[in-house]
Amino acid sequence: VKYVIIATGIMDIQPEINGSIKPILPFANRGDILYCVRCDGHKTIGHKLSIIGNNDSAISIGAMMVERYNHENISILTNGKETHFSDKYLELANTYNFKFYTEPIKEILGNPRNEGLKGYKLDTTVVETSKTIISLGIIAYNDLLKQAGANIDNIGKAVVNNSFETNINNLFAVGDIVSGKKMQIYTSWDEAVDAADEINKRIRIEKRKKLYWCCTY
């Protein structure tokens, strides 16, 4: 093919509990575990909120939830992972009275089929919560991009121009795999339309040139 649009997307990194991501998934399917604050942040209103993460992004999300939805006493669970919090964000966390828990999560409390998420059992304590936001980063499905030699950013997403074309001629990328863009269904549709319009324009110009050459020769 002459033109390719890649829309391979990304996946959120899931927290492992006793070496497996499976315990978290039923609660995610229920909607007690959230990943996109733009889409689902409002669903935390009226709930005791926790965030699983070990870097500044977790604190930033927590601050946003306080500022948007007036949350109090947000818990940040690092799940036993090495922390990467900067002094600037730790100061912000202190301002909003975030509570940090660094022990590994041993068990999820509650039942996804009935009452839903109730909290997490750690090594020596229990953290009560009914909604959790996951902030562990993403896995970018960029194998095709790398094999083609396309430029990617520091987290593995495609660097594109205004028509969503990569540095490889006629190779386009749209959706969550694109660097620096919103990760929404409607934005992905719009990106796909822009890329397809650019391809369509190139095809029409090519046909027009052949027709012009044919008719003026």
Coordinates of C-alpha atoms in Angstrom, one line a residue:
V1 CA 0.0 0.0 0.0
K2 CA 1.1 3.6 -0.6
Y3 CA -0.7 5.2 2.4
V4 CA -1.0 3.8 5.9
I5 CA -2.9 5.2 9.0
I6 CA -1.8 3.6 12.3
A7 CA -4.3 3.6 15.1
T8 CA -2.7 1.0 17.4
G9 CA -3.3 2.9 20.6
I10 CA -2.0 2.5 24.1
M11 CA -2.9 0.6 27.3
D12 CA -2.8 1.9 30.9
I13 CA -0.3 0.1 33.1
Q14 CA -2.2 -1.9 35.7
P15 CA -1.2 -2.3 39.3
E16 CA -0.1 -5.7 40.2
I17 CA -1.5 -7.3 43.4
N18 CA 0.4 -10.4 44.6
G19 CA 2.1 -10.5 41.2
S20 CA -1.1 -10.3 39.0
I21 CA -3.2 -7.5 37.4
K22 CA -6.3 -9.8 37.4
P23 CA -7.6 -8.7 40.9
I24 CA -8.1 -5.1 39.8
L25 CA -9.9 -5.8 36.5
P26 CA -13.4 -6.8 37.9
F27 CA -13.5 -3.5 39.8
A28 CA -12.4 -1.6 36.7
N29 CA -15.2 -3.2 34.7
R30 CA -17.6 -2.1 37.4
G31 CA -16.3 1.5 37.3
D32 CA -14.8 1.7 40.7
I33 CA -11.3 1.8 39.2
L34 CA -10.8 4.8 36.9
Y35 CA -8.1 5.8 34.4
C36 CA -9.2 9.0 32.7
V37 CA -9.9 12.0 34.9
R38 CA -11.3 13.9 31.9
C39 CA -13.8 11.2 31.2
D40 CA -14.6 9.9 34.7
G41 CA -13.3 12.3 37.3
H42 CA -16.8 13.5 38.0
K43 CA -17.7 9.9 39.0
T44 CA -15.6 10.3 42.2
I45 CA -17.9 13.0 43.6
G46 CA -19.3 11.8 47.0
H47 CA -16.7 8.9 47.2
K48 CA -13.7 8.4 49.3
L49 CA -10.9 8.7 46.7
S50 CA -7.6 7.0 46.4
I51 CA -4.9 7.1 43.7
I52 CA -2.4 4.4 42.9
G53 CA 0.8 5.8 41.6
N54 CA 4.4 6.5 42.5
N55 CA 5.4 9.7 40.7
D56 CA 4.3 13.4 40.4
S57 CA 1.4 12.5 38.1
A58 CA -0.4 10.9 41.0
I59 CA -0.1 14.0 43.1
S60 CA -1.1 16.2 40.1
I61 CA -4.3 14.1 39.6
G62 CA -5.1 14.3 43.3
A63 CA -4.7 18.1 43.3
M64 CA -7.0 18.3 40.3
M65 CA -9.6 16.2 42.0
V66 CA -9.5 18.5 45.1
E67 CA -9.7 21.6 43.0
R68 CA -12.5 20.4 40.7
Y69 CA -14.6 18.3 43.1
N70 CA -13.6 19.4 46.6
H71 CA -12.2 16.0 47.7
E72 CA -10.7 15.7 51.1
N73 CA -8.3 13.2 52.6
I74 CA -7.1 11.6 49.4
S75 CA -4.9 8.6 49.8
I76 CA -2.0 7.9 47.5
L77 CA -0.9 4.3 47.3
T78 CA 2.5 3.5 45.8
N79 CA 1.9 -0.3 46.1
G80 CA 5.4 -0.9 47.3
K81 CA 7.1 0.7 44.2
E82 CA 10.0 3.0 44.3
T83 CA 8.7 6.6 44.5
H84 CA 9.6 9.4 42.2
F85 CA 8.0 12.5 43.8
S86 CA 9.7 15.9 43.4
D87 CA 9.9 18.4 46.3
K88 CA 7.6 20.7 44.4
Y89 CA 4.8 18.1 44.2
L90 CA 5.4 16.8 47.7
E91 CA 4.8 20.4 48.9
L92 CA 1.5 20.4 46.9
A93 CA 0.5 17.1 48.4
N94 CA 1.2 18.4 51.9
T95 CA -0.9 21.5 51.2
Y96 CA -3.9 19.3 50.3
N97 CA -3.2 16.9 53.2
F98 CA -2.7 13.8 51.0
K99 CA -1.9 10.6 52.9
F100 CA 0.8 8.3 51.5
Y101 CA 0.9 4.6 51.8
T102 CA 4.0 2.9 50.6
E103 CA 3.3 -0.7 51.5
P104 CA 2.3 -3.3 48.8
I105 CA -1.4 -3.9 48.3
K106 CA -2.1 -7.5 49.5
E107 CA -5.8 -7.6 48.9
I108 CA -8.7 -5.6 47.4
L109 CA -11.6 -5.3 49.9
G110 CA -15.2 -5.4 48.6
N111 CA -17.0 -7.4 46.0
P112 CA -17.3 -6.2 42.3
R113 CA -20.6 -8.0 42.0
N114 CA -22.3 -6.5 45.1
E115 CA -21.1 -3.5 47.2
G116 CA -18.1 -2.7 45.0
L117 CA -14.8 -1.4 46.1
K118 CA -14.3 -0.9 49.9
G119 CA -10.6 -0.5 50.3
Y120 CA -7.2 -2.1 50.2
K121 CA -5.4 -4.3 52.7
L122 CA -1.7 -3.6 52.9
D123 CA 1.0 -5.3 55.0
T124 CA 0.1 -3.6 58.2
T125 CA -2.9 -1.4 57.6
V126 CA -6.2 -1.0 55.7
V127 CA -7.0 1.9 53.4
E128 CA -10.7 2.6 53.0
T129 CA -11.8 3.9 49.6
S130 CA -14.7 3.5 47.2
K131 CA -13.1 5.0 44.0
T132 CA -9.5 4.7 42.8
I133 CA -7.7 6.5 39.9
I134 CA -4.8 4.6 38.4
S135 CA -1.8 6.7 37.5
L136 CA 1.0 4.4 36.5
G137 CA 1.7 5.5 33.0
I138 CA 1.0 3.7 29.7
I139 CA 2.2 1.1 27.3
A140 CA 2.3 2.4 23.7
Y141 CA 1.7 -0.1 21.0
N142 CA 4.3 1.4 18.7
D143 CA 6.0 -1.7 17.1
L144 CA 4.9 -0.8 13.6
L145 CA 6.0 2.8 14.1
K146 CA 9.5 1.7 15.3
Q147 CA 9.9 -0.8 12.5
A148 CA 9.1 1.9 10.0
G149 CA 11.6 4.3 11.6
A150 CA 9.0 6.9 12.7
N151 CA 9.9 9.4 15.4
I152 CA 8.4 8.7 18.8
D153 CA 8.5 10.7 22.0
N154 CA 9.9 9.8 25.4
I155 CA 6.9 7.6 26.3
G156 CA 6.7 5.9 22.9
K157 CA 4.0 7.9 21.1
A158 CA 4.2 9.1 17.5
V159 CA 5.4 12.5 16.7
V160 CA 3.2 13.9 13.9
N161 CA 2.5 17.1 11.9
N162 CA -0.8 19.0 11.6
S163 CA -2.1 16.4 9.1
F164 CA -1.0 13.6 11.5
E165 CA 1.7 12.4 9.2
T166 CA 4.9 11.0 10.8
N167 CA 8.4 11.8 9.6
I168 CA 7.9 8.8 7.3
N169 CA 6.3 10.0 4.1
N170 CA 2.6 8.7 3.8
L171 CA 2.7 7.1 7.2
F172 CA 0.1 8.6 9.5
A173 CA -0.8 8.0 13.1
V174 CA -4.1 8.8 14.9
G175 CA -5.7 8.3 18.3
D176 CA -4.1 7.5 21.6
I177 CA -0.8 6.6 20.0
V178 CA -0.2 10.3 18.9
S179 CA 2.1 12.4 21.1
G180 CA 0.7 15.5 22.8
K181 CA -3.0 15.0 21.9
K182 CA -6.1 14.4 24.0
M183 CA -7.0 10.7 24.4
Q184 CA -10.7 10.8 23.6
I185 CA -12.8 8.9 21.2
Y186 CA -14.1 12.0 19.5
T187 CA -10.6 13.5 19.1
S188 CA -9.4 10.2 17.6
W189 CA -12.3 10.4 15.0
D190 CA -11.3 14.0 14.2
E191 CA -7.7 13.0 13.8
A192 CA -8.6 10.1 11.5
V193 CA -10.7 12.5 9.3
D194 CA -7.8 14.9 9.0
A195 CA -5.4 12.1 8.1
A196 CA -7.8 10.6 5.6
D197 CA -8.5 14.0 4.0
E198 CA -4.8 14.6 3.5
I199 CA -4.4 11.2 1.9
N200 CA -7.5 11.8 -0.3
K201 CA -6.1 15.1 -1.4
R202 CA -2.8 13.6 -2.4
I203 CA -4.6 10.8 -4.4
R204 CA -6.7 13.4 -6.2
I205 CA -3.7 15.6 -7.0
E206 CA -1.9 12.6 -8.4
K207 CA -4.9 11.8 -10.6
R208 CA -5.3 15.4 -11.6
K209 CA -1.6 15.6 -12.7
K210 CA -2.0 12.4 -14.8
L211 CA -5.1 13.7 -16.4
Y212 CA -3.5 17.1 -17.1
W213 CA -0.5 15.5 -18.6
C214 CA -2.7 13.2 -20.7
C215 CA -4.9 15.9 -22.0
T216 CA -2.1 18.5 -22.7
Y217 CA 0.5 16.2 -24.2

